[in-house]
Tab-separated table of C-alpha atoms in Angstrom:
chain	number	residue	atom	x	y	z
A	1258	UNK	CA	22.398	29.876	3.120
A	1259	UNK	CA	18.496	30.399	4.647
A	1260	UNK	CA	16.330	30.693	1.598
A	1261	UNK	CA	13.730	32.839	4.461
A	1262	UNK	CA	15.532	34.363	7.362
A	1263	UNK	CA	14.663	34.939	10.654
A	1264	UNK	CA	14.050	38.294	11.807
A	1265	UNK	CA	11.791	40.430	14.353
A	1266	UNK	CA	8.814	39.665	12.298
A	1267	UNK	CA	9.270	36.042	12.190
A	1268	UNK	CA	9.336	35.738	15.758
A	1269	UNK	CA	6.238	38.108	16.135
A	1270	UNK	CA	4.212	35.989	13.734
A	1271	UNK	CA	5.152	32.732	15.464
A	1272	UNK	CA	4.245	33.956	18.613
A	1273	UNK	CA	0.277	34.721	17.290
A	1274	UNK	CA	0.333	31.654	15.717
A	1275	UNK	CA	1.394	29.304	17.707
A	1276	UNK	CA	-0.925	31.164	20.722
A	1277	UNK	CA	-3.724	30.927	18.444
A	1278	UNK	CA	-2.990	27.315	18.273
A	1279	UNK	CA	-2.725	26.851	22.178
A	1280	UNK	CA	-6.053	28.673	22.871
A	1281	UNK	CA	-7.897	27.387	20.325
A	1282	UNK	CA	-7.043	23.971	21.366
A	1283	UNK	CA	-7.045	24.867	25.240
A	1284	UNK	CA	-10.985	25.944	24.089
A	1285	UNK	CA	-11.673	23.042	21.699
A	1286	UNK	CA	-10.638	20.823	25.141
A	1287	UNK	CA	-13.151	22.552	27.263
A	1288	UNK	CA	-16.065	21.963	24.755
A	1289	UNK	CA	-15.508	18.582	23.890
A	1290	UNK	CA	-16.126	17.927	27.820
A	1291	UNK	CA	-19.585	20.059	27.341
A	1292	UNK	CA	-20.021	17.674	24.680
A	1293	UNK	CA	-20.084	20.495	21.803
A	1294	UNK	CA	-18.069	18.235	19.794
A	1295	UNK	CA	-18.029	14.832	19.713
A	1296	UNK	CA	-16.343	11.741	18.469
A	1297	UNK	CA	-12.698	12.063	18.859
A	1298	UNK	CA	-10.231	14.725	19.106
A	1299	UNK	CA	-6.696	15.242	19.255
A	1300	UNK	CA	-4.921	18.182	20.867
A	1301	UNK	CA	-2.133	19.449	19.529
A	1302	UNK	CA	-0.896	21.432	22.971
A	1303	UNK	CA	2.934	21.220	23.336
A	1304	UNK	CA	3.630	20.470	19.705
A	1305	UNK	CA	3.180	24.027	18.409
A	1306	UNK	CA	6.194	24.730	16.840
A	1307	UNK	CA	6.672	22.056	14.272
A	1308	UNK	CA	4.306	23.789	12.547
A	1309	UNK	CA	5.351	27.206	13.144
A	1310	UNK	CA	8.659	26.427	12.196
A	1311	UNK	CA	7.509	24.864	8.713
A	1312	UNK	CA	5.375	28.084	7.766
A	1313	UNK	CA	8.128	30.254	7.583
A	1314	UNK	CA	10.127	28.351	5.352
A	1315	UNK	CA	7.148	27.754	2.878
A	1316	UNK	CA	5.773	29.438	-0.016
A	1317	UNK	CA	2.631	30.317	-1.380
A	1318	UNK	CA	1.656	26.857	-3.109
A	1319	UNK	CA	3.183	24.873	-1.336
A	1320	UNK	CA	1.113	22.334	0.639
A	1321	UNK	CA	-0.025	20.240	3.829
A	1322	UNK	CA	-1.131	16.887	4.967
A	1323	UNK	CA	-1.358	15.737	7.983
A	1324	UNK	CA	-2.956	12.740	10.478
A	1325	UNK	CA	-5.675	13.214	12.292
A	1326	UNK	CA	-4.032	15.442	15.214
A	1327	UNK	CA	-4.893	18.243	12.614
A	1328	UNK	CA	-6.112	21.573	13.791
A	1329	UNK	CA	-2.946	23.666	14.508
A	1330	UNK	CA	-1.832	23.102	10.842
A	1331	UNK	CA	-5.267	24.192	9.085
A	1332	UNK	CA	-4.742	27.502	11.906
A	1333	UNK	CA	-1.320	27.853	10.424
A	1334	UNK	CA	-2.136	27.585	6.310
A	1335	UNK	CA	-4.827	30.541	6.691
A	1336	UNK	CA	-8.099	28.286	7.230
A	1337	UNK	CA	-9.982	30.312	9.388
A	1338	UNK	CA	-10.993	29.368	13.162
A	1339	UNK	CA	-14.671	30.120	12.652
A	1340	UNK	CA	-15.071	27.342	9.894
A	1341	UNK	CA	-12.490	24.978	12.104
A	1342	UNK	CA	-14.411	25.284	14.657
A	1343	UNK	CA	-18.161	24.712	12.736
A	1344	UNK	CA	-16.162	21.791	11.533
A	1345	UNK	CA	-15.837	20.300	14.754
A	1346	UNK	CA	-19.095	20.850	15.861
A	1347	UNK	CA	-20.355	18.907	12.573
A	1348	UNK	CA	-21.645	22.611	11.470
A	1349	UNK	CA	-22.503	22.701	8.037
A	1350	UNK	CA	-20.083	26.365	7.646
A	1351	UNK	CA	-17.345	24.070	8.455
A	1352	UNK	CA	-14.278	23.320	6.040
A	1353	UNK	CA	-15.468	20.117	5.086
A	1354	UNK	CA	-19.155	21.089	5.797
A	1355	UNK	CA	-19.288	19.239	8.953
A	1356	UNK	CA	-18.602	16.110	6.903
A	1357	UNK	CA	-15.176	15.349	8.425
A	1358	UNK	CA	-15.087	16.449	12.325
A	1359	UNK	CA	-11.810	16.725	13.807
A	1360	UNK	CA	-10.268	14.236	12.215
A	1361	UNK	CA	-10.700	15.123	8.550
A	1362	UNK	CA	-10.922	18.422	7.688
A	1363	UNK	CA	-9.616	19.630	4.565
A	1364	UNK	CA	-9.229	23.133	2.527
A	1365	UNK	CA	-8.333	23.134	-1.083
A	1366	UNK	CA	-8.158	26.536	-1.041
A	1367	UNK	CA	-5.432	26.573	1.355
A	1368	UNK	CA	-3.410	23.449	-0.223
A	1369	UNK	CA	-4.670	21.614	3.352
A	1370	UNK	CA	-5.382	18.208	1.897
A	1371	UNK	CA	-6.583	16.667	4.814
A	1372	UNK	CA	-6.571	15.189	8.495
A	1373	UNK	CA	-6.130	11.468	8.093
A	1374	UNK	CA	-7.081	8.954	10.501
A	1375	UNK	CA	-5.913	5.566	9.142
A	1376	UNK	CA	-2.807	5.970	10.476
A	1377	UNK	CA	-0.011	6.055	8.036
A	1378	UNK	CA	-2.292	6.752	5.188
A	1379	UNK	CA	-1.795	10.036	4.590
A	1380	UNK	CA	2.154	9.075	3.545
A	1381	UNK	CA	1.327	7.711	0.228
A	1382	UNK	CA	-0.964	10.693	-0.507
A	1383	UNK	CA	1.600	13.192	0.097
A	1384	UNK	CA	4.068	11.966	-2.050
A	1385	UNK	CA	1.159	11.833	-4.781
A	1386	UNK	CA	0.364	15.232	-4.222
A	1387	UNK	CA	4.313	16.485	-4.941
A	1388	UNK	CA	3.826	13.934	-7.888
A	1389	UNK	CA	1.302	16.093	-9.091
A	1390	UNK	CA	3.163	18.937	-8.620
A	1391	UNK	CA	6.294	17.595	-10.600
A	1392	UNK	CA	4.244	16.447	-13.316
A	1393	UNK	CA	2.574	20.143	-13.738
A	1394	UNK	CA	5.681	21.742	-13.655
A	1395	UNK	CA	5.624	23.760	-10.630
A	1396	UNK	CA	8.249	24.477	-7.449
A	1397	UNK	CA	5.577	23.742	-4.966
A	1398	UNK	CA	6.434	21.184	-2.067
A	1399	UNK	CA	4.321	19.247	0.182
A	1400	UNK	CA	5.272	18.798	3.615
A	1401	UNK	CA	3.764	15.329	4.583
A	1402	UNK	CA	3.429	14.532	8.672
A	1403	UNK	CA	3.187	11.555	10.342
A	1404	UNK	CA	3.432	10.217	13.764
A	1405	UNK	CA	5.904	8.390	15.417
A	1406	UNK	CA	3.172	4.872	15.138
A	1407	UNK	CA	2.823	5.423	11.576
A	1408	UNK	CA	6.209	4.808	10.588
A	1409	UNK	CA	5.939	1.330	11.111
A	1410	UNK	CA	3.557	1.097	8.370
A	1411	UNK	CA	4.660	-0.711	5.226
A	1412	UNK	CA	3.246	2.212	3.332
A	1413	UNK	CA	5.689	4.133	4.260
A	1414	UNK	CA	8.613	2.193	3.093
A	1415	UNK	CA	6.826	1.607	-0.402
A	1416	UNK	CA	6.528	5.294	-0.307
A	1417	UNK	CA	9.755	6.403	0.395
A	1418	UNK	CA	10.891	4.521	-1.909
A	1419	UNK	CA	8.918	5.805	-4.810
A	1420	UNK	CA	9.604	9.080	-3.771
A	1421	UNK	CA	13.535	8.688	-3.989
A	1422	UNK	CA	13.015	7.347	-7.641
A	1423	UNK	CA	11.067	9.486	-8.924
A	1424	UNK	CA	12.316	12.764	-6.882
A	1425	UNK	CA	9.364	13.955	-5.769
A	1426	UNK	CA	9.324	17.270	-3.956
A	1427	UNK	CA	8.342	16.248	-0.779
A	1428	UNK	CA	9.230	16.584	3.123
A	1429	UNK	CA	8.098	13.866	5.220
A	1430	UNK	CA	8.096	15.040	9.014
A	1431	UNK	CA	8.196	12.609	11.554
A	1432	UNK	CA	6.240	14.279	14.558
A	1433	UNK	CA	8.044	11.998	17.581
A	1434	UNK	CA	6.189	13.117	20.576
A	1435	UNK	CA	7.401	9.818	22.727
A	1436	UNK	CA	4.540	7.684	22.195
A	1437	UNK	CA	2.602	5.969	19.546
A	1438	UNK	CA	-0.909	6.334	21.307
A	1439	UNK	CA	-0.068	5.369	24.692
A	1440	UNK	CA	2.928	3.228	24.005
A	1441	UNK	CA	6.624	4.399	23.986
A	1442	UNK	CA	9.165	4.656	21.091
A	1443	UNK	CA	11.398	2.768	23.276
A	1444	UNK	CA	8.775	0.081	23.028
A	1445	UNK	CA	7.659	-0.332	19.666
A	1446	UNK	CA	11.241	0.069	17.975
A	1447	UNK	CA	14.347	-0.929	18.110
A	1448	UNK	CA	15.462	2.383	16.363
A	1449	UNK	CA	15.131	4.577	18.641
A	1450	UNK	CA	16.576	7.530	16.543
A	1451	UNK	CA	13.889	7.346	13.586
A	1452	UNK	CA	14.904	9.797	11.435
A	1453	UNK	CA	17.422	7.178	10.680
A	1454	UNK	CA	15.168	5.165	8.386
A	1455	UNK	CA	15.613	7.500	5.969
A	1456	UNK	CA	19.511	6.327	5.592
A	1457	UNK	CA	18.121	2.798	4.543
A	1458	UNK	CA	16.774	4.519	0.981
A	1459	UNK	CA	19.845	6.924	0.547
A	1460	UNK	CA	17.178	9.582	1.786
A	1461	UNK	CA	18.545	12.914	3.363
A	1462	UNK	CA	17.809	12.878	7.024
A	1463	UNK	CA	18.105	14.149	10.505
A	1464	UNK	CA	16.358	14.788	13.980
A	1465	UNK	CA	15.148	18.209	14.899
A	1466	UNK	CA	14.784	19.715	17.986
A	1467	UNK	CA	10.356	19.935	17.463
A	1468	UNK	CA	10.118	22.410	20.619
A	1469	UNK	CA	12.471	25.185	18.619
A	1470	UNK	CA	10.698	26.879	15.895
A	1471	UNK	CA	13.745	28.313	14.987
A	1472	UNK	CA	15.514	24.637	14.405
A	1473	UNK	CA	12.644	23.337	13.001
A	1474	UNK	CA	12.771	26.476	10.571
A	1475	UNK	CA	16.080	26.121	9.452
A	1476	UNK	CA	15.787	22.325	8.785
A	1477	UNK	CA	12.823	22.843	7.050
A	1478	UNK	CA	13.933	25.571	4.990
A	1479	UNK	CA	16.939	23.413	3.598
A	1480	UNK	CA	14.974	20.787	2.982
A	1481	UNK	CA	12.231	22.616	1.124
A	1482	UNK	CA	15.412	24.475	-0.898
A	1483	UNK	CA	16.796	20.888	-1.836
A	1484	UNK	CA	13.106	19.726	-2.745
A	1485	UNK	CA	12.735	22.756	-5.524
A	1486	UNK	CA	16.143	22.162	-7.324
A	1487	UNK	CA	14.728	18.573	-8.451
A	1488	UNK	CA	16.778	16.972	-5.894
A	1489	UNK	CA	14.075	14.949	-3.761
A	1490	UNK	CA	12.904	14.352	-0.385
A	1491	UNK	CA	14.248	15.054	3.212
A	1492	UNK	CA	12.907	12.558	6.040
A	1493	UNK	CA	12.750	15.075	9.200
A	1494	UNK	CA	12.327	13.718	12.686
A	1495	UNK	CA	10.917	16.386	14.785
A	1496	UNK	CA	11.518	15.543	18.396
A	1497	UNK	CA	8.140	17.095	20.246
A	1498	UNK	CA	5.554	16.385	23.350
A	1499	UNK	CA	2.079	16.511	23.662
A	1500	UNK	CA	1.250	17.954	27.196
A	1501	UNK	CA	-2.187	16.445	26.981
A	1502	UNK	CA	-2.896	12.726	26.392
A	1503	UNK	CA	-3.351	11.156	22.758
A	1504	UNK	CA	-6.910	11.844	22.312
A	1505	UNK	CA	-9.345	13.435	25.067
A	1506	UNK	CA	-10.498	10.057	26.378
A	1507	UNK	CA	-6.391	9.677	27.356
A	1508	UNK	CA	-5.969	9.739	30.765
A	1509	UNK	CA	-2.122	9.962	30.270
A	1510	UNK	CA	-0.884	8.102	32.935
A	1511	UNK	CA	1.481	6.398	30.879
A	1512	UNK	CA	3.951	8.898	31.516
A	1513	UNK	CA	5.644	10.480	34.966
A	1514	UNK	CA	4.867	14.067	36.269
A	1515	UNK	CA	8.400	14.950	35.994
A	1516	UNK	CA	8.550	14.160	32.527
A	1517	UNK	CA	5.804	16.431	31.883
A	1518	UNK	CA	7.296	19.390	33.470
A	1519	UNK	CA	10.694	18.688	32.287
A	1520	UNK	CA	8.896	19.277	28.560
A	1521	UNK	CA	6.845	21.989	29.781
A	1522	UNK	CA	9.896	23.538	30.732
A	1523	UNK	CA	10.458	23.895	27.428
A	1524	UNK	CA	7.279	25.148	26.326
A	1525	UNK	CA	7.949	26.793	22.740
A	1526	UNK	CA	4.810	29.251	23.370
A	1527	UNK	CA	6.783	30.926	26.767
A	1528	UNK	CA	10.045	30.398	24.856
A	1529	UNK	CA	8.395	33.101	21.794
A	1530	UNK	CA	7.233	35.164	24.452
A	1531	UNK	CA	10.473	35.174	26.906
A	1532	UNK	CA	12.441	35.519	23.189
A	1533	UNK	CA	10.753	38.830	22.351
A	1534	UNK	CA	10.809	40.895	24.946
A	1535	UNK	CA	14.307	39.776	26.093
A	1536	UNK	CA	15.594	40.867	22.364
A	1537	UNK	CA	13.131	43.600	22.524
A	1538	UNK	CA	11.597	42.921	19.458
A	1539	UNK	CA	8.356	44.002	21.138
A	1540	UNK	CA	6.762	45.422	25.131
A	1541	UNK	CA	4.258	43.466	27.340
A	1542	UNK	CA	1.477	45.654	25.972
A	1543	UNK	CA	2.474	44.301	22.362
A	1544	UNK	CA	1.747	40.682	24.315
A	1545	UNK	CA	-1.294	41.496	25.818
A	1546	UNK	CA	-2.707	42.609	22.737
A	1547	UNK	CA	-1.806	40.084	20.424
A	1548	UNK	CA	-3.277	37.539	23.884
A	1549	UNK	CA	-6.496	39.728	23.391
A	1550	UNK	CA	-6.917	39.622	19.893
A	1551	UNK	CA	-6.478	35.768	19.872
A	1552	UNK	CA	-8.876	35.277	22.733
A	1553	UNK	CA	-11.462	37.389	20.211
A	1554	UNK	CA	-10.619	35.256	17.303
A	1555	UNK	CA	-11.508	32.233	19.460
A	1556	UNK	CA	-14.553	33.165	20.927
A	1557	UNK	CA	-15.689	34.462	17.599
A	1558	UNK	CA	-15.496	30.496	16.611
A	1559	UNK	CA	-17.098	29.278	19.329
A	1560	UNK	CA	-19.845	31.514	18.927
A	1561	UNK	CA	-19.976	30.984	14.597
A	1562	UNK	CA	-19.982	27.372	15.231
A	1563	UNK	CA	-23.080	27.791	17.697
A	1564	UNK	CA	-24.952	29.950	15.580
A	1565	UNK	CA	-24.471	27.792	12.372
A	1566	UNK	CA	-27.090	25.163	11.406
A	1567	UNK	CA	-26.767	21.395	10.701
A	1568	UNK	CA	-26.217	20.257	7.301
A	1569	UNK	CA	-29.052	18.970	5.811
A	1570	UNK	CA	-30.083	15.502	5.262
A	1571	UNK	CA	-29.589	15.557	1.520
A	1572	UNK	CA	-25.931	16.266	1.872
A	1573	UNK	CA	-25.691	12.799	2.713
A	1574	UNK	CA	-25.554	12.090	-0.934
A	1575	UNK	CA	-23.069	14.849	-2.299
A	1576	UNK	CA	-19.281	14.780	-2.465
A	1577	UNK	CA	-19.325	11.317	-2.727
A	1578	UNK	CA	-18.744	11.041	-6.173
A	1579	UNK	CA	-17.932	13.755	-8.924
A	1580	UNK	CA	-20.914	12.939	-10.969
A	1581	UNK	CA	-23.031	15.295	-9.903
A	1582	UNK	CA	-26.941	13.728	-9.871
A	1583	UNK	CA	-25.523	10.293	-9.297
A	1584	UNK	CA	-28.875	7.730	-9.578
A	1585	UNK	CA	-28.531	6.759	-5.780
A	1586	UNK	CA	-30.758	3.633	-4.658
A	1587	UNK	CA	-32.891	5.832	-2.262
A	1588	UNK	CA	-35.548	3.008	-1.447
């Protein structure tokens, strides 16, 4: 039985959301040609619902971490789109004070703990973070994400594991969008069907369809229900696609047209949208104004971003260390 049902509501909310998402990053695209931001960036078009899905099954508390493909999940946990965007820009309103870019940004107060860009680092810290939890006491989960590269990682055998030992409420989400960078599952694995490495450490596991939010809801509602009795982990493969490249200097061409429209074709943004007004949940002047208000919320963080100033050169030397007045050699 669903811990957090779907309803009209749910679908509503996922359809913002995950819009929000797709503009945002649509936008963050277009400046990162003007050269507004800089160093590199992942989008996160085409992968929307993984996240959207996991939302709804979570609970205030419970936390994120994630690789460096990392806006749409800050979006999701509440951090607003002004201070992701000042982030990006290296802004010093950003989340991380424009000390982490695209690639790192973090918000404690929304249990975000991070963009991570060694790839398969972020596994260990997840489990550490439910660790926490367990030790305090609490029924929080963290949902850990990873790529389909990073599961190669040794890390992430050590981790799992651990995490089976010990119990650890944590949900490790393999986001499989087809290719590690610009290379293919099929050619950096043997097994194919990842969510199967789970099986090797007696760890509940299973694919998901990634383009559903409802199926990625309903797995990751069960596995966040297991995670709060004390019984463990769930490895979760999401099957996805990225409609852009890996990063913004990816050309893409890796991959056939028709593979990109087949996914398209499934496009869990028009499948929200087409879902709503076919159960009638809500009209195409519902739609328009949720498309409006979004559009708003994004150029509001293009324009916050612009208007914010550069951190200053002394910030160089704090939150480094917890010591606060730590005797740097300045010379």
């Amino acid at each position: 039985m669903s811990a957090v049902e779907i309803n009209k509501d749910t679908w509503l909310k996922w359809f913002e959301s995950m819009l929000l998402m797709r503009k945002f990053e649509e936008k963050t695209g277009q400046l990162y040609g003007q050269q507004k931001i800089r160093g590199f960036c992942h989008l996160y078009i085409g992968q929307e619902a993984v996240v959207a899905g996991a939302i709804s099954a979570m609970q205030k508390g419970d936390s994120m971490i994630t690789t460096y493909r990392d806006h749409a999940h800050a979006l999701a946990l509440g951090v607003s789109a002004d201070s992701i965007m000042a982030e990006m820009y290296g802004k010093a309103t950003g989340c991380s004070k424009g000390k982490g870019g695209s690639m790192h940004m973090f918000s404690k107060e929304h249990n975000f703990y991070g963009g991570h860009a060694i790839v398969g680092g972020q596994i260990p810290l997840g489990a550490g973070v439910a660790f926490a939890e367990k030790y305090k006491g609490t029924d929080n989960v963290n949902i850990c994400y990873m790529g389909d590269g990073a599961v190669r990682q040794g890390a992430l055998n050590e981790t799992f594991n651990m995490a089976m030992l010990w119990k650890l409420p944590v949900i490790f989400v393999c986001e499989n969008n087809g290719y590690a960078m610009g290379t293919s599952v099929q050619r950096t694995t043997n097994m194919t069907d990842i969510y199967k490495i789970g099986l090797g450490f007696d760890m509940p596991c299973a694919p998901v369809d990634g383009m559903d939010p409802v199926a990625v809801h309903n797995a990751m509602d069960e596995a966040i229900q297991r995670a709060r009795k004390g019984e463990g982990p769930t490895f979760l493969e999401m099957r996805t696609y990225r409609y852009r490249g890996h990063s913004m200097s990816d050309p893409a061409k890796y991959r056939t047209k028709e593979e990109l429209e087949d996914y398209k074709a499934k496009d869990p943004v028009e499948h929200a949208r087409e879902t709503i007004l076919k159960e009638k949940y809500a009209d195409e002047a519902w739609i328009e104004e949720v498309e409006a208000k979004v559009k708003a919320t994004v150029d509001q963080a293009v324009k916050f971003a612009e208007e914010s100033p550069w951190p200053e050169a002394s910030e160089l030397y704090k939150d480094v260390y917890m010591t606060e007045n730590y005797p740097y050699v300045m010379d």
